Coordinates of C-alpha atoms in Angstrom, one line a residue:
Chain A
M1 CA -56.0 64.4 -11.6
L2 CA -56.1 60.8 -10.7
Q3 CA -59.4 59.1 -11.4
L4 CA -60.4 56.0 -9.5
N5 CA -62.9 53.4 -10.7
T6 CA -65.8 52.4 -8.5
E7 CA -64.0 49.4 -7.0
E8 CA -60.9 51.5 -6.2
Q9 CA -63.0 54.3 -4.7
R10 CA -64.6 51.7 -2.4
I11 CA -61.2 50.5 -1.3
L12 CA -60.2 54.1 -0.6
D13 CA -63.4 54.5 1.4
G14 CA -62.5 51.6 3.6
S15 CA -65.0 49.0 2.5
H16 CA -62.3 46.5 1.8
G17 CA -60.7 46.8 5.2
H18 CA -58.1 49.1 6.9
M19 CA -55.0 47.7 5.2
A20 CA -56.5 47.9 1.7
Q21 CA -57.5 51.5 2.5
K22 CA -54.0 52.4 3.7
C23 CA -52.4 50.9 0.6
M24 CA -54.9 52.8 -1.6
E25 CA -54.1 56.0 0.2
F26 CA -50.5 55.6 -0.8
L27 CA -51.2 54.7 -4.4
V28 CA -53.5 57.8 -4.7
A29 CA -50.8 60.1 -3.1
Y30 CA -48.1 58.6 -5.3
G31 CA -50.3 58.7 -8.5
E32 CA -51.0 62.4 -7.9
A33 CA -47.4 63.2 -7.3
A34 CA -46.6 61.4 -10.5
G35 CA -49.3 63.1 -12.5
A36 CA -50.9 59.8 -13.3
E37 CA -54.5 59.8 -14.5
R38 CA -55.5 56.3 -13.4
L39 CA -54.3 53.1 -11.8
V40 CA -53.7 49.9 -13.7
D41 CA -54.2 46.3 -12.6
I42 CA -50.9 44.4 -12.3
D43 CA -51.1 41.3 -14.5
G44 CA -47.3 40.7 -14.2
T45 CA -45.2 40.6 -11.0
V46 CA -44.1 42.8 -8.1
D47 CA -40.9 42.8 -6.1
I48 CA -40.4 44.3 -2.6
H49 CA -37.4 44.9 -0.4
P50 CA -37.9 43.2 3.0
N51 CA -37.5 45.6 5.9
S52 CA -38.2 48.5 3.6
V53 CA -41.5 47.6 1.9
S54 CA -42.9 51.1 1.6
W55 CA -41.1 53.9 -0.2
V56 CA -42.6 56.8 1.8
G57 CA -42.4 57.4 5.5
D58 CA -45.9 58.8 5.8
F59 CA -47.3 55.6 4.5
P60 CA -45.6 53.0 6.7
I61 CA -46.4 49.3 6.7
T62 CA -45.0 47.9 10.0
Q63 CA -43.7 44.5 10.9
E64 CA -46.6 44.1 13.4
E65 CA -49.1 44.9 10.7
I66 CA -47.6 42.3 8.3
E67 CA -47.6 39.7 11.1
E68 CA -51.2 40.4 11.8
L69 CA -52.1 40.1 8.1
A70 CA -50.2 36.8 7.9
R71 CA -52.0 35.5 11.0
K72 CA -55.3 36.3 9.4
G73 CA -54.3 34.3 6.3
E74 CA -54.2 37.3 4.0
K75 CA -52.2 36.9 0.7
F76 CA -50.6 39.1 -1.8
K77 CA -52.9 39.7 -4.8
V78 CA -50.2 39.1 -7.5
P79 CA -46.9 37.1 -7.8
T80 CA -44.5 38.8 -5.5
Y81 CA -40.7 38.3 -5.2
A82 CA -38.2 39.3 -2.5
N83 CA -35.5 41.7 -3.5
K84 CA -32.4 41.8 -1.2
P85 CA -33.3 42.9 2.4
V86 CA -32.2 46.5 3.0
N87 CA -31.7 48.8 6.0
P88 CA -29.7 46.8 7.0
G89 CA -28.4 44.3 4.5
L90 CA -28.6 40.7 5.5
I91 CA -26.4 37.8 4.6
I92 CA -28.7 34.8 3.9
D93 CA -26.1 32.1 3.3
G94 CA -22.5 31.9 4.4
W95 CA -23.0 34.2 7.4
E96 CA -21.5 31.7 9.9
T97 CA -18.0 32.2 8.5
C98 CA -18.3 35.8 7.1
G99 CA -16.3 37.0 10.1
T100 CA -18.2 40.3 10.4
R101 CA -20.7 41.5 13.0
P102 CA -23.6 41.5 13.4
N103 CA -24.2 39.0 10.5
N104 CA -22.1 36.3 12.1
D105 CA -24.2 36.3 15.3
P106 CA -26.6 33.3 15.2
D107 CA -29.2 35.2 17.3
Y108 CA -29.1 38.2 14.9
H109 CA -29.4 35.9 11.9
N110 CA -32.3 33.9 13.3
K111 CA -34.2 37.0 14.3
C112 CA -33.8 38.5 10.8
M113 CA -34.9 35.3 9.1
Q114 CA -37.9 35.1 11.5
N115 CA -38.9 38.6 10.5
L116 CA -39.2 37.5 6.9
K117 CA -41.7 34.7 7.6
P118 CA -44.9 36.7 7.6
L119 CA -44.1 38.2 4.2
I120 CA -43.4 34.6 3.0
Q121 CA -46.7 33.4 4.5
M122 CA -48.4 36.1 2.4
G123 CA -46.9 34.6 -0.7
M124 CA -43.6 36.6 -1.2
V125 CA -41.2 34.2 -2.8
P126 CA -37.9 34.3 -0.8
T127 CA -35.6 34.9 -3.8
L128 CA -34.0 37.6 -1.6
S129 CA -31.8 39.1 -4.3
C130 CA -31.3 42.1 -6.5
D131 CA -31.4 39.7 -9.4
Y132 CA -34.4 37.6 -8.2
Y133 CA -35.5 37.6 -11.8
L134 CA -32.7 35.1 -12.6
V135 CA -34.1 32.5 -10.3
S136 CA -37.8 33.4 -9.9
T137 CA -38.9 30.6 -12.4
F138 CA -41.7 32.9 -13.4
W139 CA -41.6 35.9 -15.6
P140 CA -44.1 38.5 -16.8
T141 CA -44.7 38.3 -20.5
Q142 CA -44.6 41.0 -23.1
G143 CA -46.9 43.9 -22.4
Q144 CA -47.8 42.9 -18.8
H145 CA -47.9 45.6 -16.1
C146 CA -45.5 45.1 -13.2
S147 CA -44.1 47.0 -10.2
W148 CA -40.4 46.3 -9.8
G149 CA -38.1 48.1 -7.4
E150 CA -34.5 47.6 -8.2
S151 CA -32.5 49.9 -10.5
S152 CA -30.6 47.0 -12.1
A153 CA -33.7 44.9 -12.5
I154 CA -36.0 47.6 -14.1
P155 CA -34.4 47.3 -17.6
W156 CA -34.8 43.5 -17.3
C157 CA -38.5 43.9 -17.0
N158 CA -38.9 46.7 -19.6
A159 CA -36.2 46.1 -22.2
V160 CA -35.4 42.4 -21.9
L161 CA -38.9 41.0 -21.3
G162 CA -41.0 43.7 -22.8
A163 CA -43.2 43.9 -19.7
R164 CA -43.9 47.3 -18.3
T165 CA -42.7 48.8 -15.0
N166 CA -41.8 52.0 -13.3
F167 CA -39.3 52.0 -10.4
D168 CA -41.9 51.5 -7.7
G169 CA -42.1 47.9 -6.4
C170 CA -43.7 48.0 -2.9
F171 CA -46.0 46.2 -0.4
Q172 CA -48.9 48.4 -1.4
A173 CA -48.7 47.3 -5.1
A174 CA -48.4 43.6 -4.1
Y175 CA -51.3 43.8 -1.7
L176 CA -53.7 45.6 -4.0
G177 CA -52.4 44.3 -7.3
R178 CA -52.5 47.9 -8.7
I179 CA -50.1 50.7 -9.5
P180 CA -50.3 54.2 -11.1
Y181 CA -50.4 54.0 -14.9
Y182 CA -47.9 56.5 -16.3
D183 CA -44.4 56.8 -17.8
L184 CA -43.2 53.3 -18.9
H185 CA -46.7 51.7 -18.6
V186 CA -47.7 53.9 -21.6
P187 CA -46.6 52.5 -24.9
E188 CA -45.4 55.7 -26.5
N189 CA -43.0 56.5 -23.6
R190 CA -41.2 53.2 -24.3
L191 CA -40.1 54.3 -27.7
A192 CA -36.5 55.5 -28.3
T193 CA -35.5 59.1 -28.8
I194 CA -31.7 58.4 -28.9
R195 CA -29.7 56.2 -31.2
V196 CA -26.6 54.7 -29.8
E197 CA -24.2 52.7 -32.0
S198 CA -21.4 50.5 -30.6
E199 CA -18.4 51.0 -32.8
S200 CA -17.5 47.4 -32.4
V201 CA -19.2 44.1 -31.5
L202 CA -18.8 43.8 -27.7
Q203 CA -17.1 40.6 -26.5
S204 CA -16.4 40.4 -22.8
D205 CA -18.6 40.9 -19.8
M206 CA -16.5 43.9 -18.8
E207 CA -17.1 45.5 -22.2
Y208 CA -20.8 45.2 -21.6
D209 CA -20.5 46.7 -18.1
L210 CA -18.5 49.7 -19.4
F211 CA -20.7 50.1 -22.4
G212 CA -23.7 50.2 -20.0
W213 CA -22.0 52.9 -18.0
A214 CA -21.2 55.0 -21.1
V215 CA -24.7 54.7 -22.5
G216 CA -26.2 55.5 -19.1
E217 CA -24.1 58.7 -18.8
F218 CA -25.2 59.8 -22.3
C219 CA -28.9 59.0 -22.1
G220 CA -29.8 59.9 -18.5
M221 CA -33.5 58.9 -18.2
D222 CA -34.2 58.7 -22.0
V223 CA -34.8 55.6 -24.0
P224 CA -32.0 54.6 -26.4
A225 CA -32.1 52.3 -29.4
I226 CA -28.8 50.4 -29.4
V227 CA -27.2 49.0 -32.6
G228 CA -24.0 47.2 -33.2
V229 CA -23.3 45.5 -29.9
G230 CA -23.7 41.9 -31.2
S231 CA -25.6 39.2 -29.4
P232 CA -25.3 39.6 -25.6
K233 CA -25.2 36.7 -23.2
I234 CA -27.5 36.7 -20.2
N235 CA -24.7 37.6 -17.8
Q236 CA -23.7 40.4 -20.1
L237 CA -27.3 41.9 -20.1
V238 CA -27.4 41.7 -16.3
K239 CA -24.1 43.6 -16.0
M240 CA -25.1 46.1 -18.7
N241 CA -28.4 46.8 -17.1
S242 CA -26.8 47.4 -13.7
A243 CA -24.3 49.9 -15.3
L244 CA -27.0 51.6 -17.3
C245 CA -28.8 52.4 -14.0
T246 CA -25.6 53.5 -12.3
G247 CA -24.0 55.8 -14.9
G248 CA -27.5 56.9 -15.8
Q249 CA -31.1 56.0 -15.3
V250 CA -31.9 54.0 -18.4
R251 CA -35.0 52.1 -17.4
M252 CA -35.9 51.1 -20.9
Y253 CA -33.8 50.5 -24.0
H254 CA -34.0 48.6 -27.3
I255 CA -31.3 46.4 -28.9
V256 CA -32.3 46.2 -32.5
G257 CA -32.9 42.5 -33.4
V258 CA -32.4 41.3 -29.8
T259 CA -35.0 42.8 -27.5
P260 CA -38.8 42.1 -28.0
E261 CA -39.9 45.6 -28.9
A262 CA -37.2 46.2 -31.4
P263 CA -37.7 44.0 -34.5
T264 CA -36.2 46.9 -36.6
L265 CA -34.6 50.2 -35.8
E266 CA -37.6 51.9 -37.4
A267 CA -40.0 50.2 -35.0
T268 CA -38.3 51.7 -31.9
K269 CA -38.4 55.4 -33.0
K270 CA -40.6 57.8 -31.2
S271 CA -40.4 60.4 -33.9
P272 CA -38.8 60.6 -37.3
K273 CA -35.7 62.4 -36.0
W274 CA -33.4 61.3 -33.2
A275 CA -33.1 63.8 -30.4
K276 CA -29.5 62.7 -29.9
Q277 CA -27.1 60.2 -31.4
A278 CA -23.8 58.7 -30.2
A279 CA -21.2 56.3 -31.3
I280 CA -19.6 54.6 -28.4
G281 CA -16.2 52.9 -28.8
R282 CA -13.0 52.0 -27.1
K283 CA -12.4 55.7 -26.1
E284 CA -15.7 55.9 -24.1
L285 CA -15.2 52.5 -22.5
R286 CA -11.7 53.4 -21.6
A287 CA -13.0 56.7 -20.0
A288 CA -15.4 54.7 -17.8
Y289 CA -12.6 52.3 -16.9
E290 CA -10.4 55.1 -15.8
L291 CA -13.2 56.7 -13.8
L292 CA -13.8 53.5 -11.9
N293 CA -10.1 52.8 -11.2
T294 CA -9.1 55.1 -8.4
A295 CA -6.6 53.1 -6.3
K296 CA -3.2 54.7 -6.0
T297 CA -1.6 51.4 -5.1
D298 CA -1.7 47.8 -6.5
E299 CA -1.9 46.3 -3.1
V300 CA -5.5 45.1 -2.8
D301 CA -6.8 43.9 0.6
F302 CA -10.4 42.9 -0.3
V303 CA -12.0 41.4 -3.4
Y304 CA -15.8 41.6 -3.8
L305 CA -17.4 39.6 -6.6
G306 CA -21.2 39.4 -7.3
C307 CA -22.9 42.6 -8.2
P308 CA -25.5 41.9 -9.4
H309 CA -25.6 38.6 -7.5
Y310 CA -23.6 36.1 -9.5
S311 CA -25.5 33.6 -11.7
I312 CA -24.5 29.9 -11.5
E313 CA -22.3 30.4 -14.6
E314 CA -20.4 33.2 -12.9
V315 CA -20.0 31.2 -9.7
Q316 CA -18.8 28.3 -11.7
K317 CA -16.2 30.4 -13.5
V318 CA -14.8 31.8 -10.2
A319 CA -14.8 28.3 -8.6
W320 CA -12.8 26.9 -11.5
L321 CA -10.4 29.8 -11.4
L322 CA -9.9 29.3 -7.7
E323 CA -9.7 25.5 -7.7
G324 CA -6.5 24.4 -6.0
K325 CA -5.3 27.9 -5.3
K326 CA -5.2 29.9 -2.1
C327 CA -6.5 33.5 -1.6
R328 CA -4.0 35.8 0.1
I329 CA -6.6 38.4 1.0
S330 CA -10.3 38.5 2.0
T331 CA -12.4 37.4 -0.9
W332 CA -16.2 37.4 -1.1
V333 CA -18.2 35.8 -3.8
M334 CA -21.9 36.9 -3.5
T335 CA -24.8 35.1 -5.2
N336 CA -28.6 34.8 -4.6
P337 CA -29.9 32.1 -2.2
A338 CA -31.3 29.8 -5.0
T339 CA -28.0 29.8 -6.9
Y340 CA -26.2 29.2 -3.6
R341 CA -28.0 25.8 -3.4
L342 CA -26.9 25.0 -6.9
A343 CA -23.3 25.9 -6.1
E344 CA -23.4 23.6 -3.1
M345 CA -24.8 20.7 -5.2
M346 CA -22.1 21.3 -7.8
G347 CA -19.2 21.4 -5.3
Y348 CA -18.4 25.1 -6.0
R349 CA -19.0 26.2 -2.5
A350 CA -16.4 23.6 -1.4
M351 CA -14.0 24.8 -4.1
I352 CA -14.4 28.5 -3.2
E353 CA -14.1 27.9 0.5
G354 CA -11.2 25.5 -0.1
A355 CA -9.3 28.4 -1.6
G356 CA -10.0 30.5 1.5
A357 CA -12.7 32.7 -0.1
N358 CA -16.3 33.1 1.2
L359 CA -19.4 32.1 -0.8
L360 CA -22.3 34.2 0.4
S361 CA -25.8 35.1 -0.6
G362 CA -28.4 37.9 -0.3
T363 CA -26.5 41.2 0.1
C364 CA -23.5 43.1 -1.1
A365 CA -20.6 45.2 0.2
C366 CA -22.4 48.4 -0.4
E367 CA -25.6 47.3 1.2
L368 CA -23.7 46.2 4.3
R369 CA -22.4 49.8 4.7
G370 CA -18.9 48.9 6.0
E371 CA -19.8 45.6 7.6
C372 CA -17.1 43.9 5.4
P373 CA -13.5 42.8 6.0
P374 CA -11.5 46.0 6.7
T375 CA -10.3 47.5 3.4
D376 CA -8.2 50.4 2.0
V377 CA -8.0 49.0 -1.5
F378 CA -11.2 47.3 -2.8
A379 CA -11.3 45.2 -6.0
T380 CA -14.4 44.3 -8.0
D381 CA -15.6 43.3 -11.4
S382 CA -18.8 45.5 -11.2
A383 CA -19.0 49.1 -12.3
K384 CA -21.9 49.6 -10.0
Q385 CA -20.2 48.3 -6.9
A386 CA -16.9 50.0 -7.8
Y387 CA -18.6 53.4 -8.0
Y388 CA -20.9 53.3 -5.1
I389 CA -18.5 51.8 -2.6
K390 CA -16.5 55.0 -2.6
G391 CA -19.6 57.0 -1.5
H392 CA -20.4 54.4 1.1
A393 CA -16.8 54.7 2.5
H394 CA -16.9 58.5 2.5
P395 CA -15.2 60.4 4.1
K396 CA -12.6 57.6 4.1
E397 CA -10.5 57.7 0.9
L398 CA -11.1 54.1 -0.4
G399 CA -9.0 53.0 -3.4
V400 CA -10.9 50.9 -6.0
C401 CA -9.5 48.5 -8.6
Y402 CA -12.0 47.7 -11.3
G403 CA -11.5 45.0 -13.9
T404 CA -12.5 41.6 -15.2
T405 CA -13.4 38.7 -13.1
E406 CA -10.1 37.1 -13.9
D407 CA -8.3 40.3 -12.8
C408 CA -10.1 40.1 -9.5
V409 CA -9.4 36.4 -8.9
K410 CA -5.7 37.1 -9.7
A411 CA -5.7 39.9 -7.1
A412 CA -7.3 37.5 -4.6
T413 CA -4.6 34.9 -5.0
T414 CA -1.7 37.3 -5.2
G415 CA -2.8 40.4 -3.3
T416 CA -1.7 42.5 -6.2
W417 CA -3.7 44.2 -8.9
Q418 CA -2.7 43.5 -12.5
G419 CA -5.7 44.8 -14.4
E420 CA -5.7 43.6 -18.0
W421 CA -6.6 47.0 -19.4
R422 CA -4.4 48.9 -17.0
D423 CA -1.5 49.7 -19.3
T424 CA -3.1 49.2 -22.7
Chain B
M1 CA -30.7 107.4 -9.4
S2 CA -33.2 104.6 -9.2
K3 CA -32.2 101.1 -8.1
P4 CA -32.2 98.6 -10.9
T5 CA -35.1 96.3 -10.6
P6 CA -34.0 92.7 -9.9
R7 CA -34.8 90.6 -12.9
K8 CA -37.6 88.2 -12.3
I9 CA -38.4 85.0 -14.3
V10 CA -41.4 82.8 -13.9
L11 CA -41.5 79.2 -15.0
K12 CA -44.6 77.2 -15.1
G13 CA -44.8 73.4 -14.6
R14 CA -46.4 70.7 -12.6
G15 CA -46.5 70.5 -8.8
V16 CA -45.4 67.1 -7.5
T17 CA -45.8 67.9 -3.8
G18 CA -47.7 70.9 -2.5
G19 CA -46.8 73.9 -0.4
V20 CA -44.9 77.1 -0.9
A21 CA -41.2 77.7 0.1
E22 CA -38.4 79.9 -0.9
G23 CA -34.7 80.1 -0.6
E24 CA -31.4 80.5 -2.3
A25 CA -30.9 78.2 -5.3
L26 CA -28.3 75.4 -5.3
V27 CA -28.1 74.2 -8.9
S28 CA -26.6 71.0 -10.0
P29 CA -25.9 70.8 -13.8
R30 CA -25.5 67.0 -13.4
P31 CA -28.0 64.4 -12.1
L32 CA -27.8 63.5 -8.5
M33 CA -27.3 60.0 -7.1
G34 CA -28.6 58.4 -3.8
W35 CA -27.7 55.3 -1.8
G36 CA -24.0 55.6 -0.8
M37 CA -23.7 58.9 -2.7
V38 CA -25.8 61.0 -0.3
N39 CA -25.0 61.5 3.3
E40 CA -28.5 62.3 4.8
K41 CA -27.0 63.3 8.2
M42 CA -24.7 65.9 6.7
G43 CA -27.1 66.8 3.9
Y44 CA -24.8 66.7 1.0
T45 CA -23.6 64.4 -1.9
T46 CA -20.6 62.2 -1.3
E47 CA -20.1 61.6 -5.0
E48 CA -16.5 62.6 -5.7
G49 CA -16.0 64.8 -8.7
H50 CA -19.6 65.9 -8.6
P51 CA -20.1 69.7 -8.8
L52 CA -22.0 69.6 -5.5
F53 CA -19.6 67.2 -3.7
E54 CA -19.9 68.0 0.1
V55 CA -22.0 71.2 -0.6
P56 CA -24.8 71.3 2.0
F57 CA -28.3 71.7 0.6
K58 CA -30.1 72.4 3.8
G59 CA -32.6 75.2 3.4
R60 CA -31.7 75.7 -0.3
V61 CA -33.9 75.2 -3.3
L62 CA -32.2 72.2 -4.9
V63 CA -32.4 72.5 -8.7
F64 CA -31.2 69.5 -10.8
P65 CA -31.9 67.8 -14.1
G66 CA -32.8 64.4 -12.7
M67 CA -31.4 61.4 -10.8
R68 CA -29.3 58.5 -11.8
G69 CA -28.6 55.1 -10.2
S70 CA -30.1 53.4 -7.2
G71 CA -33.6 53.7 -5.7
G72 CA -31.6 54.8 -2.7
F73 CA -32.2 58.2 -4.2
V74 CA -35.1 58.4 -1.7
M75 CA -32.5 59.2 0.9
Y76 CA -32.6 62.7 -0.4
G77 CA -36.1 62.8 1.1
R78 CA -35.1 61.1 4.2
T79 CA -32.8 64.0 5.0
R80 CA -36.1 65.3 6.6
A81 CA -35.4 63.0 9.6
F82 CA -32.0 64.7 10.2
D83 CA -33.3 68.2 9.5
T84 CA -30.8 68.6 6.6
H85 CA -33.4 68.7 3.9
P86 CA -33.7 71.3 1.1
A87 CA -36.4 74.0 1.2
A88 CA -37.8 72.7 -2.1
F89 CA -36.9 70.6 -5.1
V90 CA -37.1 71.8 -8.7
Y91 CA -36.2 69.1 -11.3
T92 CA -36.2 69.1 -15.0
R93 CA -37.8 65.7 -15.3
G94 CA -38.9 63.3 -12.6
N95 CA -39.3 59.6 -12.1
S96 CA -41.0 57.5 -9.4
V97 CA -38.0 57.5 -7.1
M98 CA -37.7 61.3 -7.3
Y99 CA -41.4 61.6 -6.5
F100 CA -40.9 59.4 -3.5
A101 CA -38.0 61.6 -2.4
S102 CA -40.2 64.7 -2.6
M103 CA -43.0 62.9 -0.6
N104 CA -40.5 61.9 2.1
A105 CA -38.9 65.4 2.3
K106 CA -42.4 66.9 2.5
V107 CA -41.2 70.0 0.7
P108 CA -42.8 71.8 -2.3
T109 CA -41.6 70.3 -5.6
V110 CA -42.2 71.4 -9.2
T111 CA -41.1 69.6 -12.4
D112 CA -42.1 69.4 -16.1
L113 CA -41.5 73.2 -16.5
D114 CA -42.0 75.1 -19.7
K115 CA -38.3 75.8 -19.7
D116 CA -35.4 73.8 -18.3
P117 CA -34.8 75.1 -14.8
V118 CA -31.2 74.1 -14.8
E119 CA -30.6 76.5 -17.7
F120 CA -32.6 79.4 -16.2
I121 CA -31.7 79.2 -12.5
E122 CA -28.1 79.8 -11.2
T123 CA -26.8 79.0 -7.8
G124 CA -27.4 82.1 -5.6
D125 CA -30.6 83.2 -7.3
W126 CA -33.6 83.6 -5.0
V127 CA -36.3 81.1 -5.9
K128 CA -39.9 80.7 -4.7
V129 CA -41.4 77.3 -5.4
D130 CA -45.2 77.0 -5.3
G131 CA -46.0 73.2 -5.4
D132 CA -49.7 73.9 -5.3
K133 CA -49.8 75.9 -8.5
G134 CA -46.7 74.4 -10.1
V135 CA -45.0 77.7 -10.4
V136 CA -41.3 78.7 -9.9
E137 CA -40.4 82.3 -9.5
I138 CA -36.8 83.3 -9.9
I139 CA -35.2 86.6 -8.7
K140 CA -31.8 86.7 -10.4
K141 CA -28.9 87.5 -8.2
A142 CA -27.5 91.0 -8.7

C-alpha cells in the first residue's frame, strides 16, 4: 500500500492546484500498480517525450493544459530534458531536404516546433533526442533519484552514472519532482544476480552492439555483472546499452572496474551464488549478427545511420568516410540537434550533403513509421534499428543488412552490401 | 462412469490492476516486445520468429515472462482503443512499462506469483484472473 507524506497528501487533496492534483493522482495509481510503498523526491533529472508526455491514457496532460501552465509562468520542479518527439516522429534539422512528407512541409514543421514551446517555457531543455544525455551538459550524480523514459538511456543513468531510475520519465514526475520508490531506486535491486564473462576483449563498436544483444537475450530483466570486455569507449557504451534494451531489458548492469557501483566483482553480488552464468564469445556475437541480417539480396536501397543518435565522433567518422565520394542510394545520417550544430561548425554537414547524403536530427527511421525513402533492402549499423524496422515494415517483407559503419558507408556509395563479417 | 474432474491450479501473487476476467490462455514462453513489434489494430505481435507471431490475443488471457525492448511496449495496452486487447495479463515479473500497459488496457493483471505462470499455464487452459485479490485460477485443458 502506497503511503503519502503530509505534503503529498495535500497535493492529492488539491491544495496545490488542479494540475498538481492530477499529477499526484497518476503517481498514486502508478505507485499502487507497481507495489511501491512510497514516493521519493527526485534530486536528479527527468526526461519526457514531447507529444506523449504521459504514459497512461486515463491520466492525460493535453497540449492546451501545458500552454495554460506556461502562460501562468509555471516551471518544472526538477531539471527536465526532451527525448525525441514521438507519435509522430519529428525531424528537427535537415527536414527541408529530407524529401518525405509531412516532415518536408514548412507549415507542418513550424506547427510542430511551435507546439514544443510551452514545454520549453516550463524549463524542458530542447535536447530532443533519445541520447539527450550525450549533450545535456548536466548529469545526475551517483545515487541520485531520476525518472528517465528511454530504453537505451535507462542503463546510462543506472549503470554508467550510478544514478537511479526506473523506466518512467513523464510530465507528472517533472512537474511534481517525485516518483514511486521501488525496483531500481532500491539499492539491493541494483545488485547483480548473473555473471557474464566476455571470452575476449571487445574491440569494435559492432562487437559492443552484438555483445549487448547477446547479454540482453541471456539476462532479460535481471542485473548482470560483466567481466572481460575491456575498457569501452563512450560510443560503445551507447551502442551496447541500446542493444541490451532491445535483445533484453537490462536496465542496470555492472562492468567490473569500469562502472561506479562495481569496484570489484564481489561488491556487485546480490547473494553468494550466481543465479546464472554465461561466457559470451564469437559464437554468440555471430548468432546475433545472423539474426539481424535478413536480406536475401546484396542490393541495398536505403542506408540509415544514427541509432542511438550519432555523437559528434560518429558524425565525424561518417563525414570523413564520405568526403569526396557520391552516394548511389538514399542515405540518412541522424544525430541530435545539439550535435547537428557542431557538425555544421566543423563542416561535416557540408561534407555529408556534398556526397548526396542527408544529415538530420531528432528522430529515426523506426519512429517515422515508414516516412522514409522507399526501401526493400535497408542497411544500418544499429542492432536496435535493424531489428525493429522489420516490425515497423510488417506485413511487408523488408530485407535488412546489419554491419559496421564502414560497411554501411560502402553500401551507400556502391549500392551493394559487402558486410565485413558476412563470409567469415 | 463419472467424468474426470478438470484439474484446477491456484496461483497467488500481486494484483497490478484490479477487476476479474477469464478466458482461454495464450502463453508466450518468450518475452514480448512493443513499438514496431506489436500491431495494436490487429492485436498481435509482428516479431518474426516469435512463437506468437501474428497470433491474435483479443479476449485471451495473455501469459508471458516479461517484456524486452522499447517503452513502446505500452502499445500492448493501447490495443484497448482498437478493441483488440487481451482479457487479462499474467506476467512472471513486471516493470514500469508493463504496469503502464496494464493501466492502459484496463484489464485485470497479476504478477509476482508464488509459481512461474509460464510454467504452470499452457495455451488453451481456462484462466480466471482476479486483479483485486492477486489470484490466478487455472482449469487445465482436457
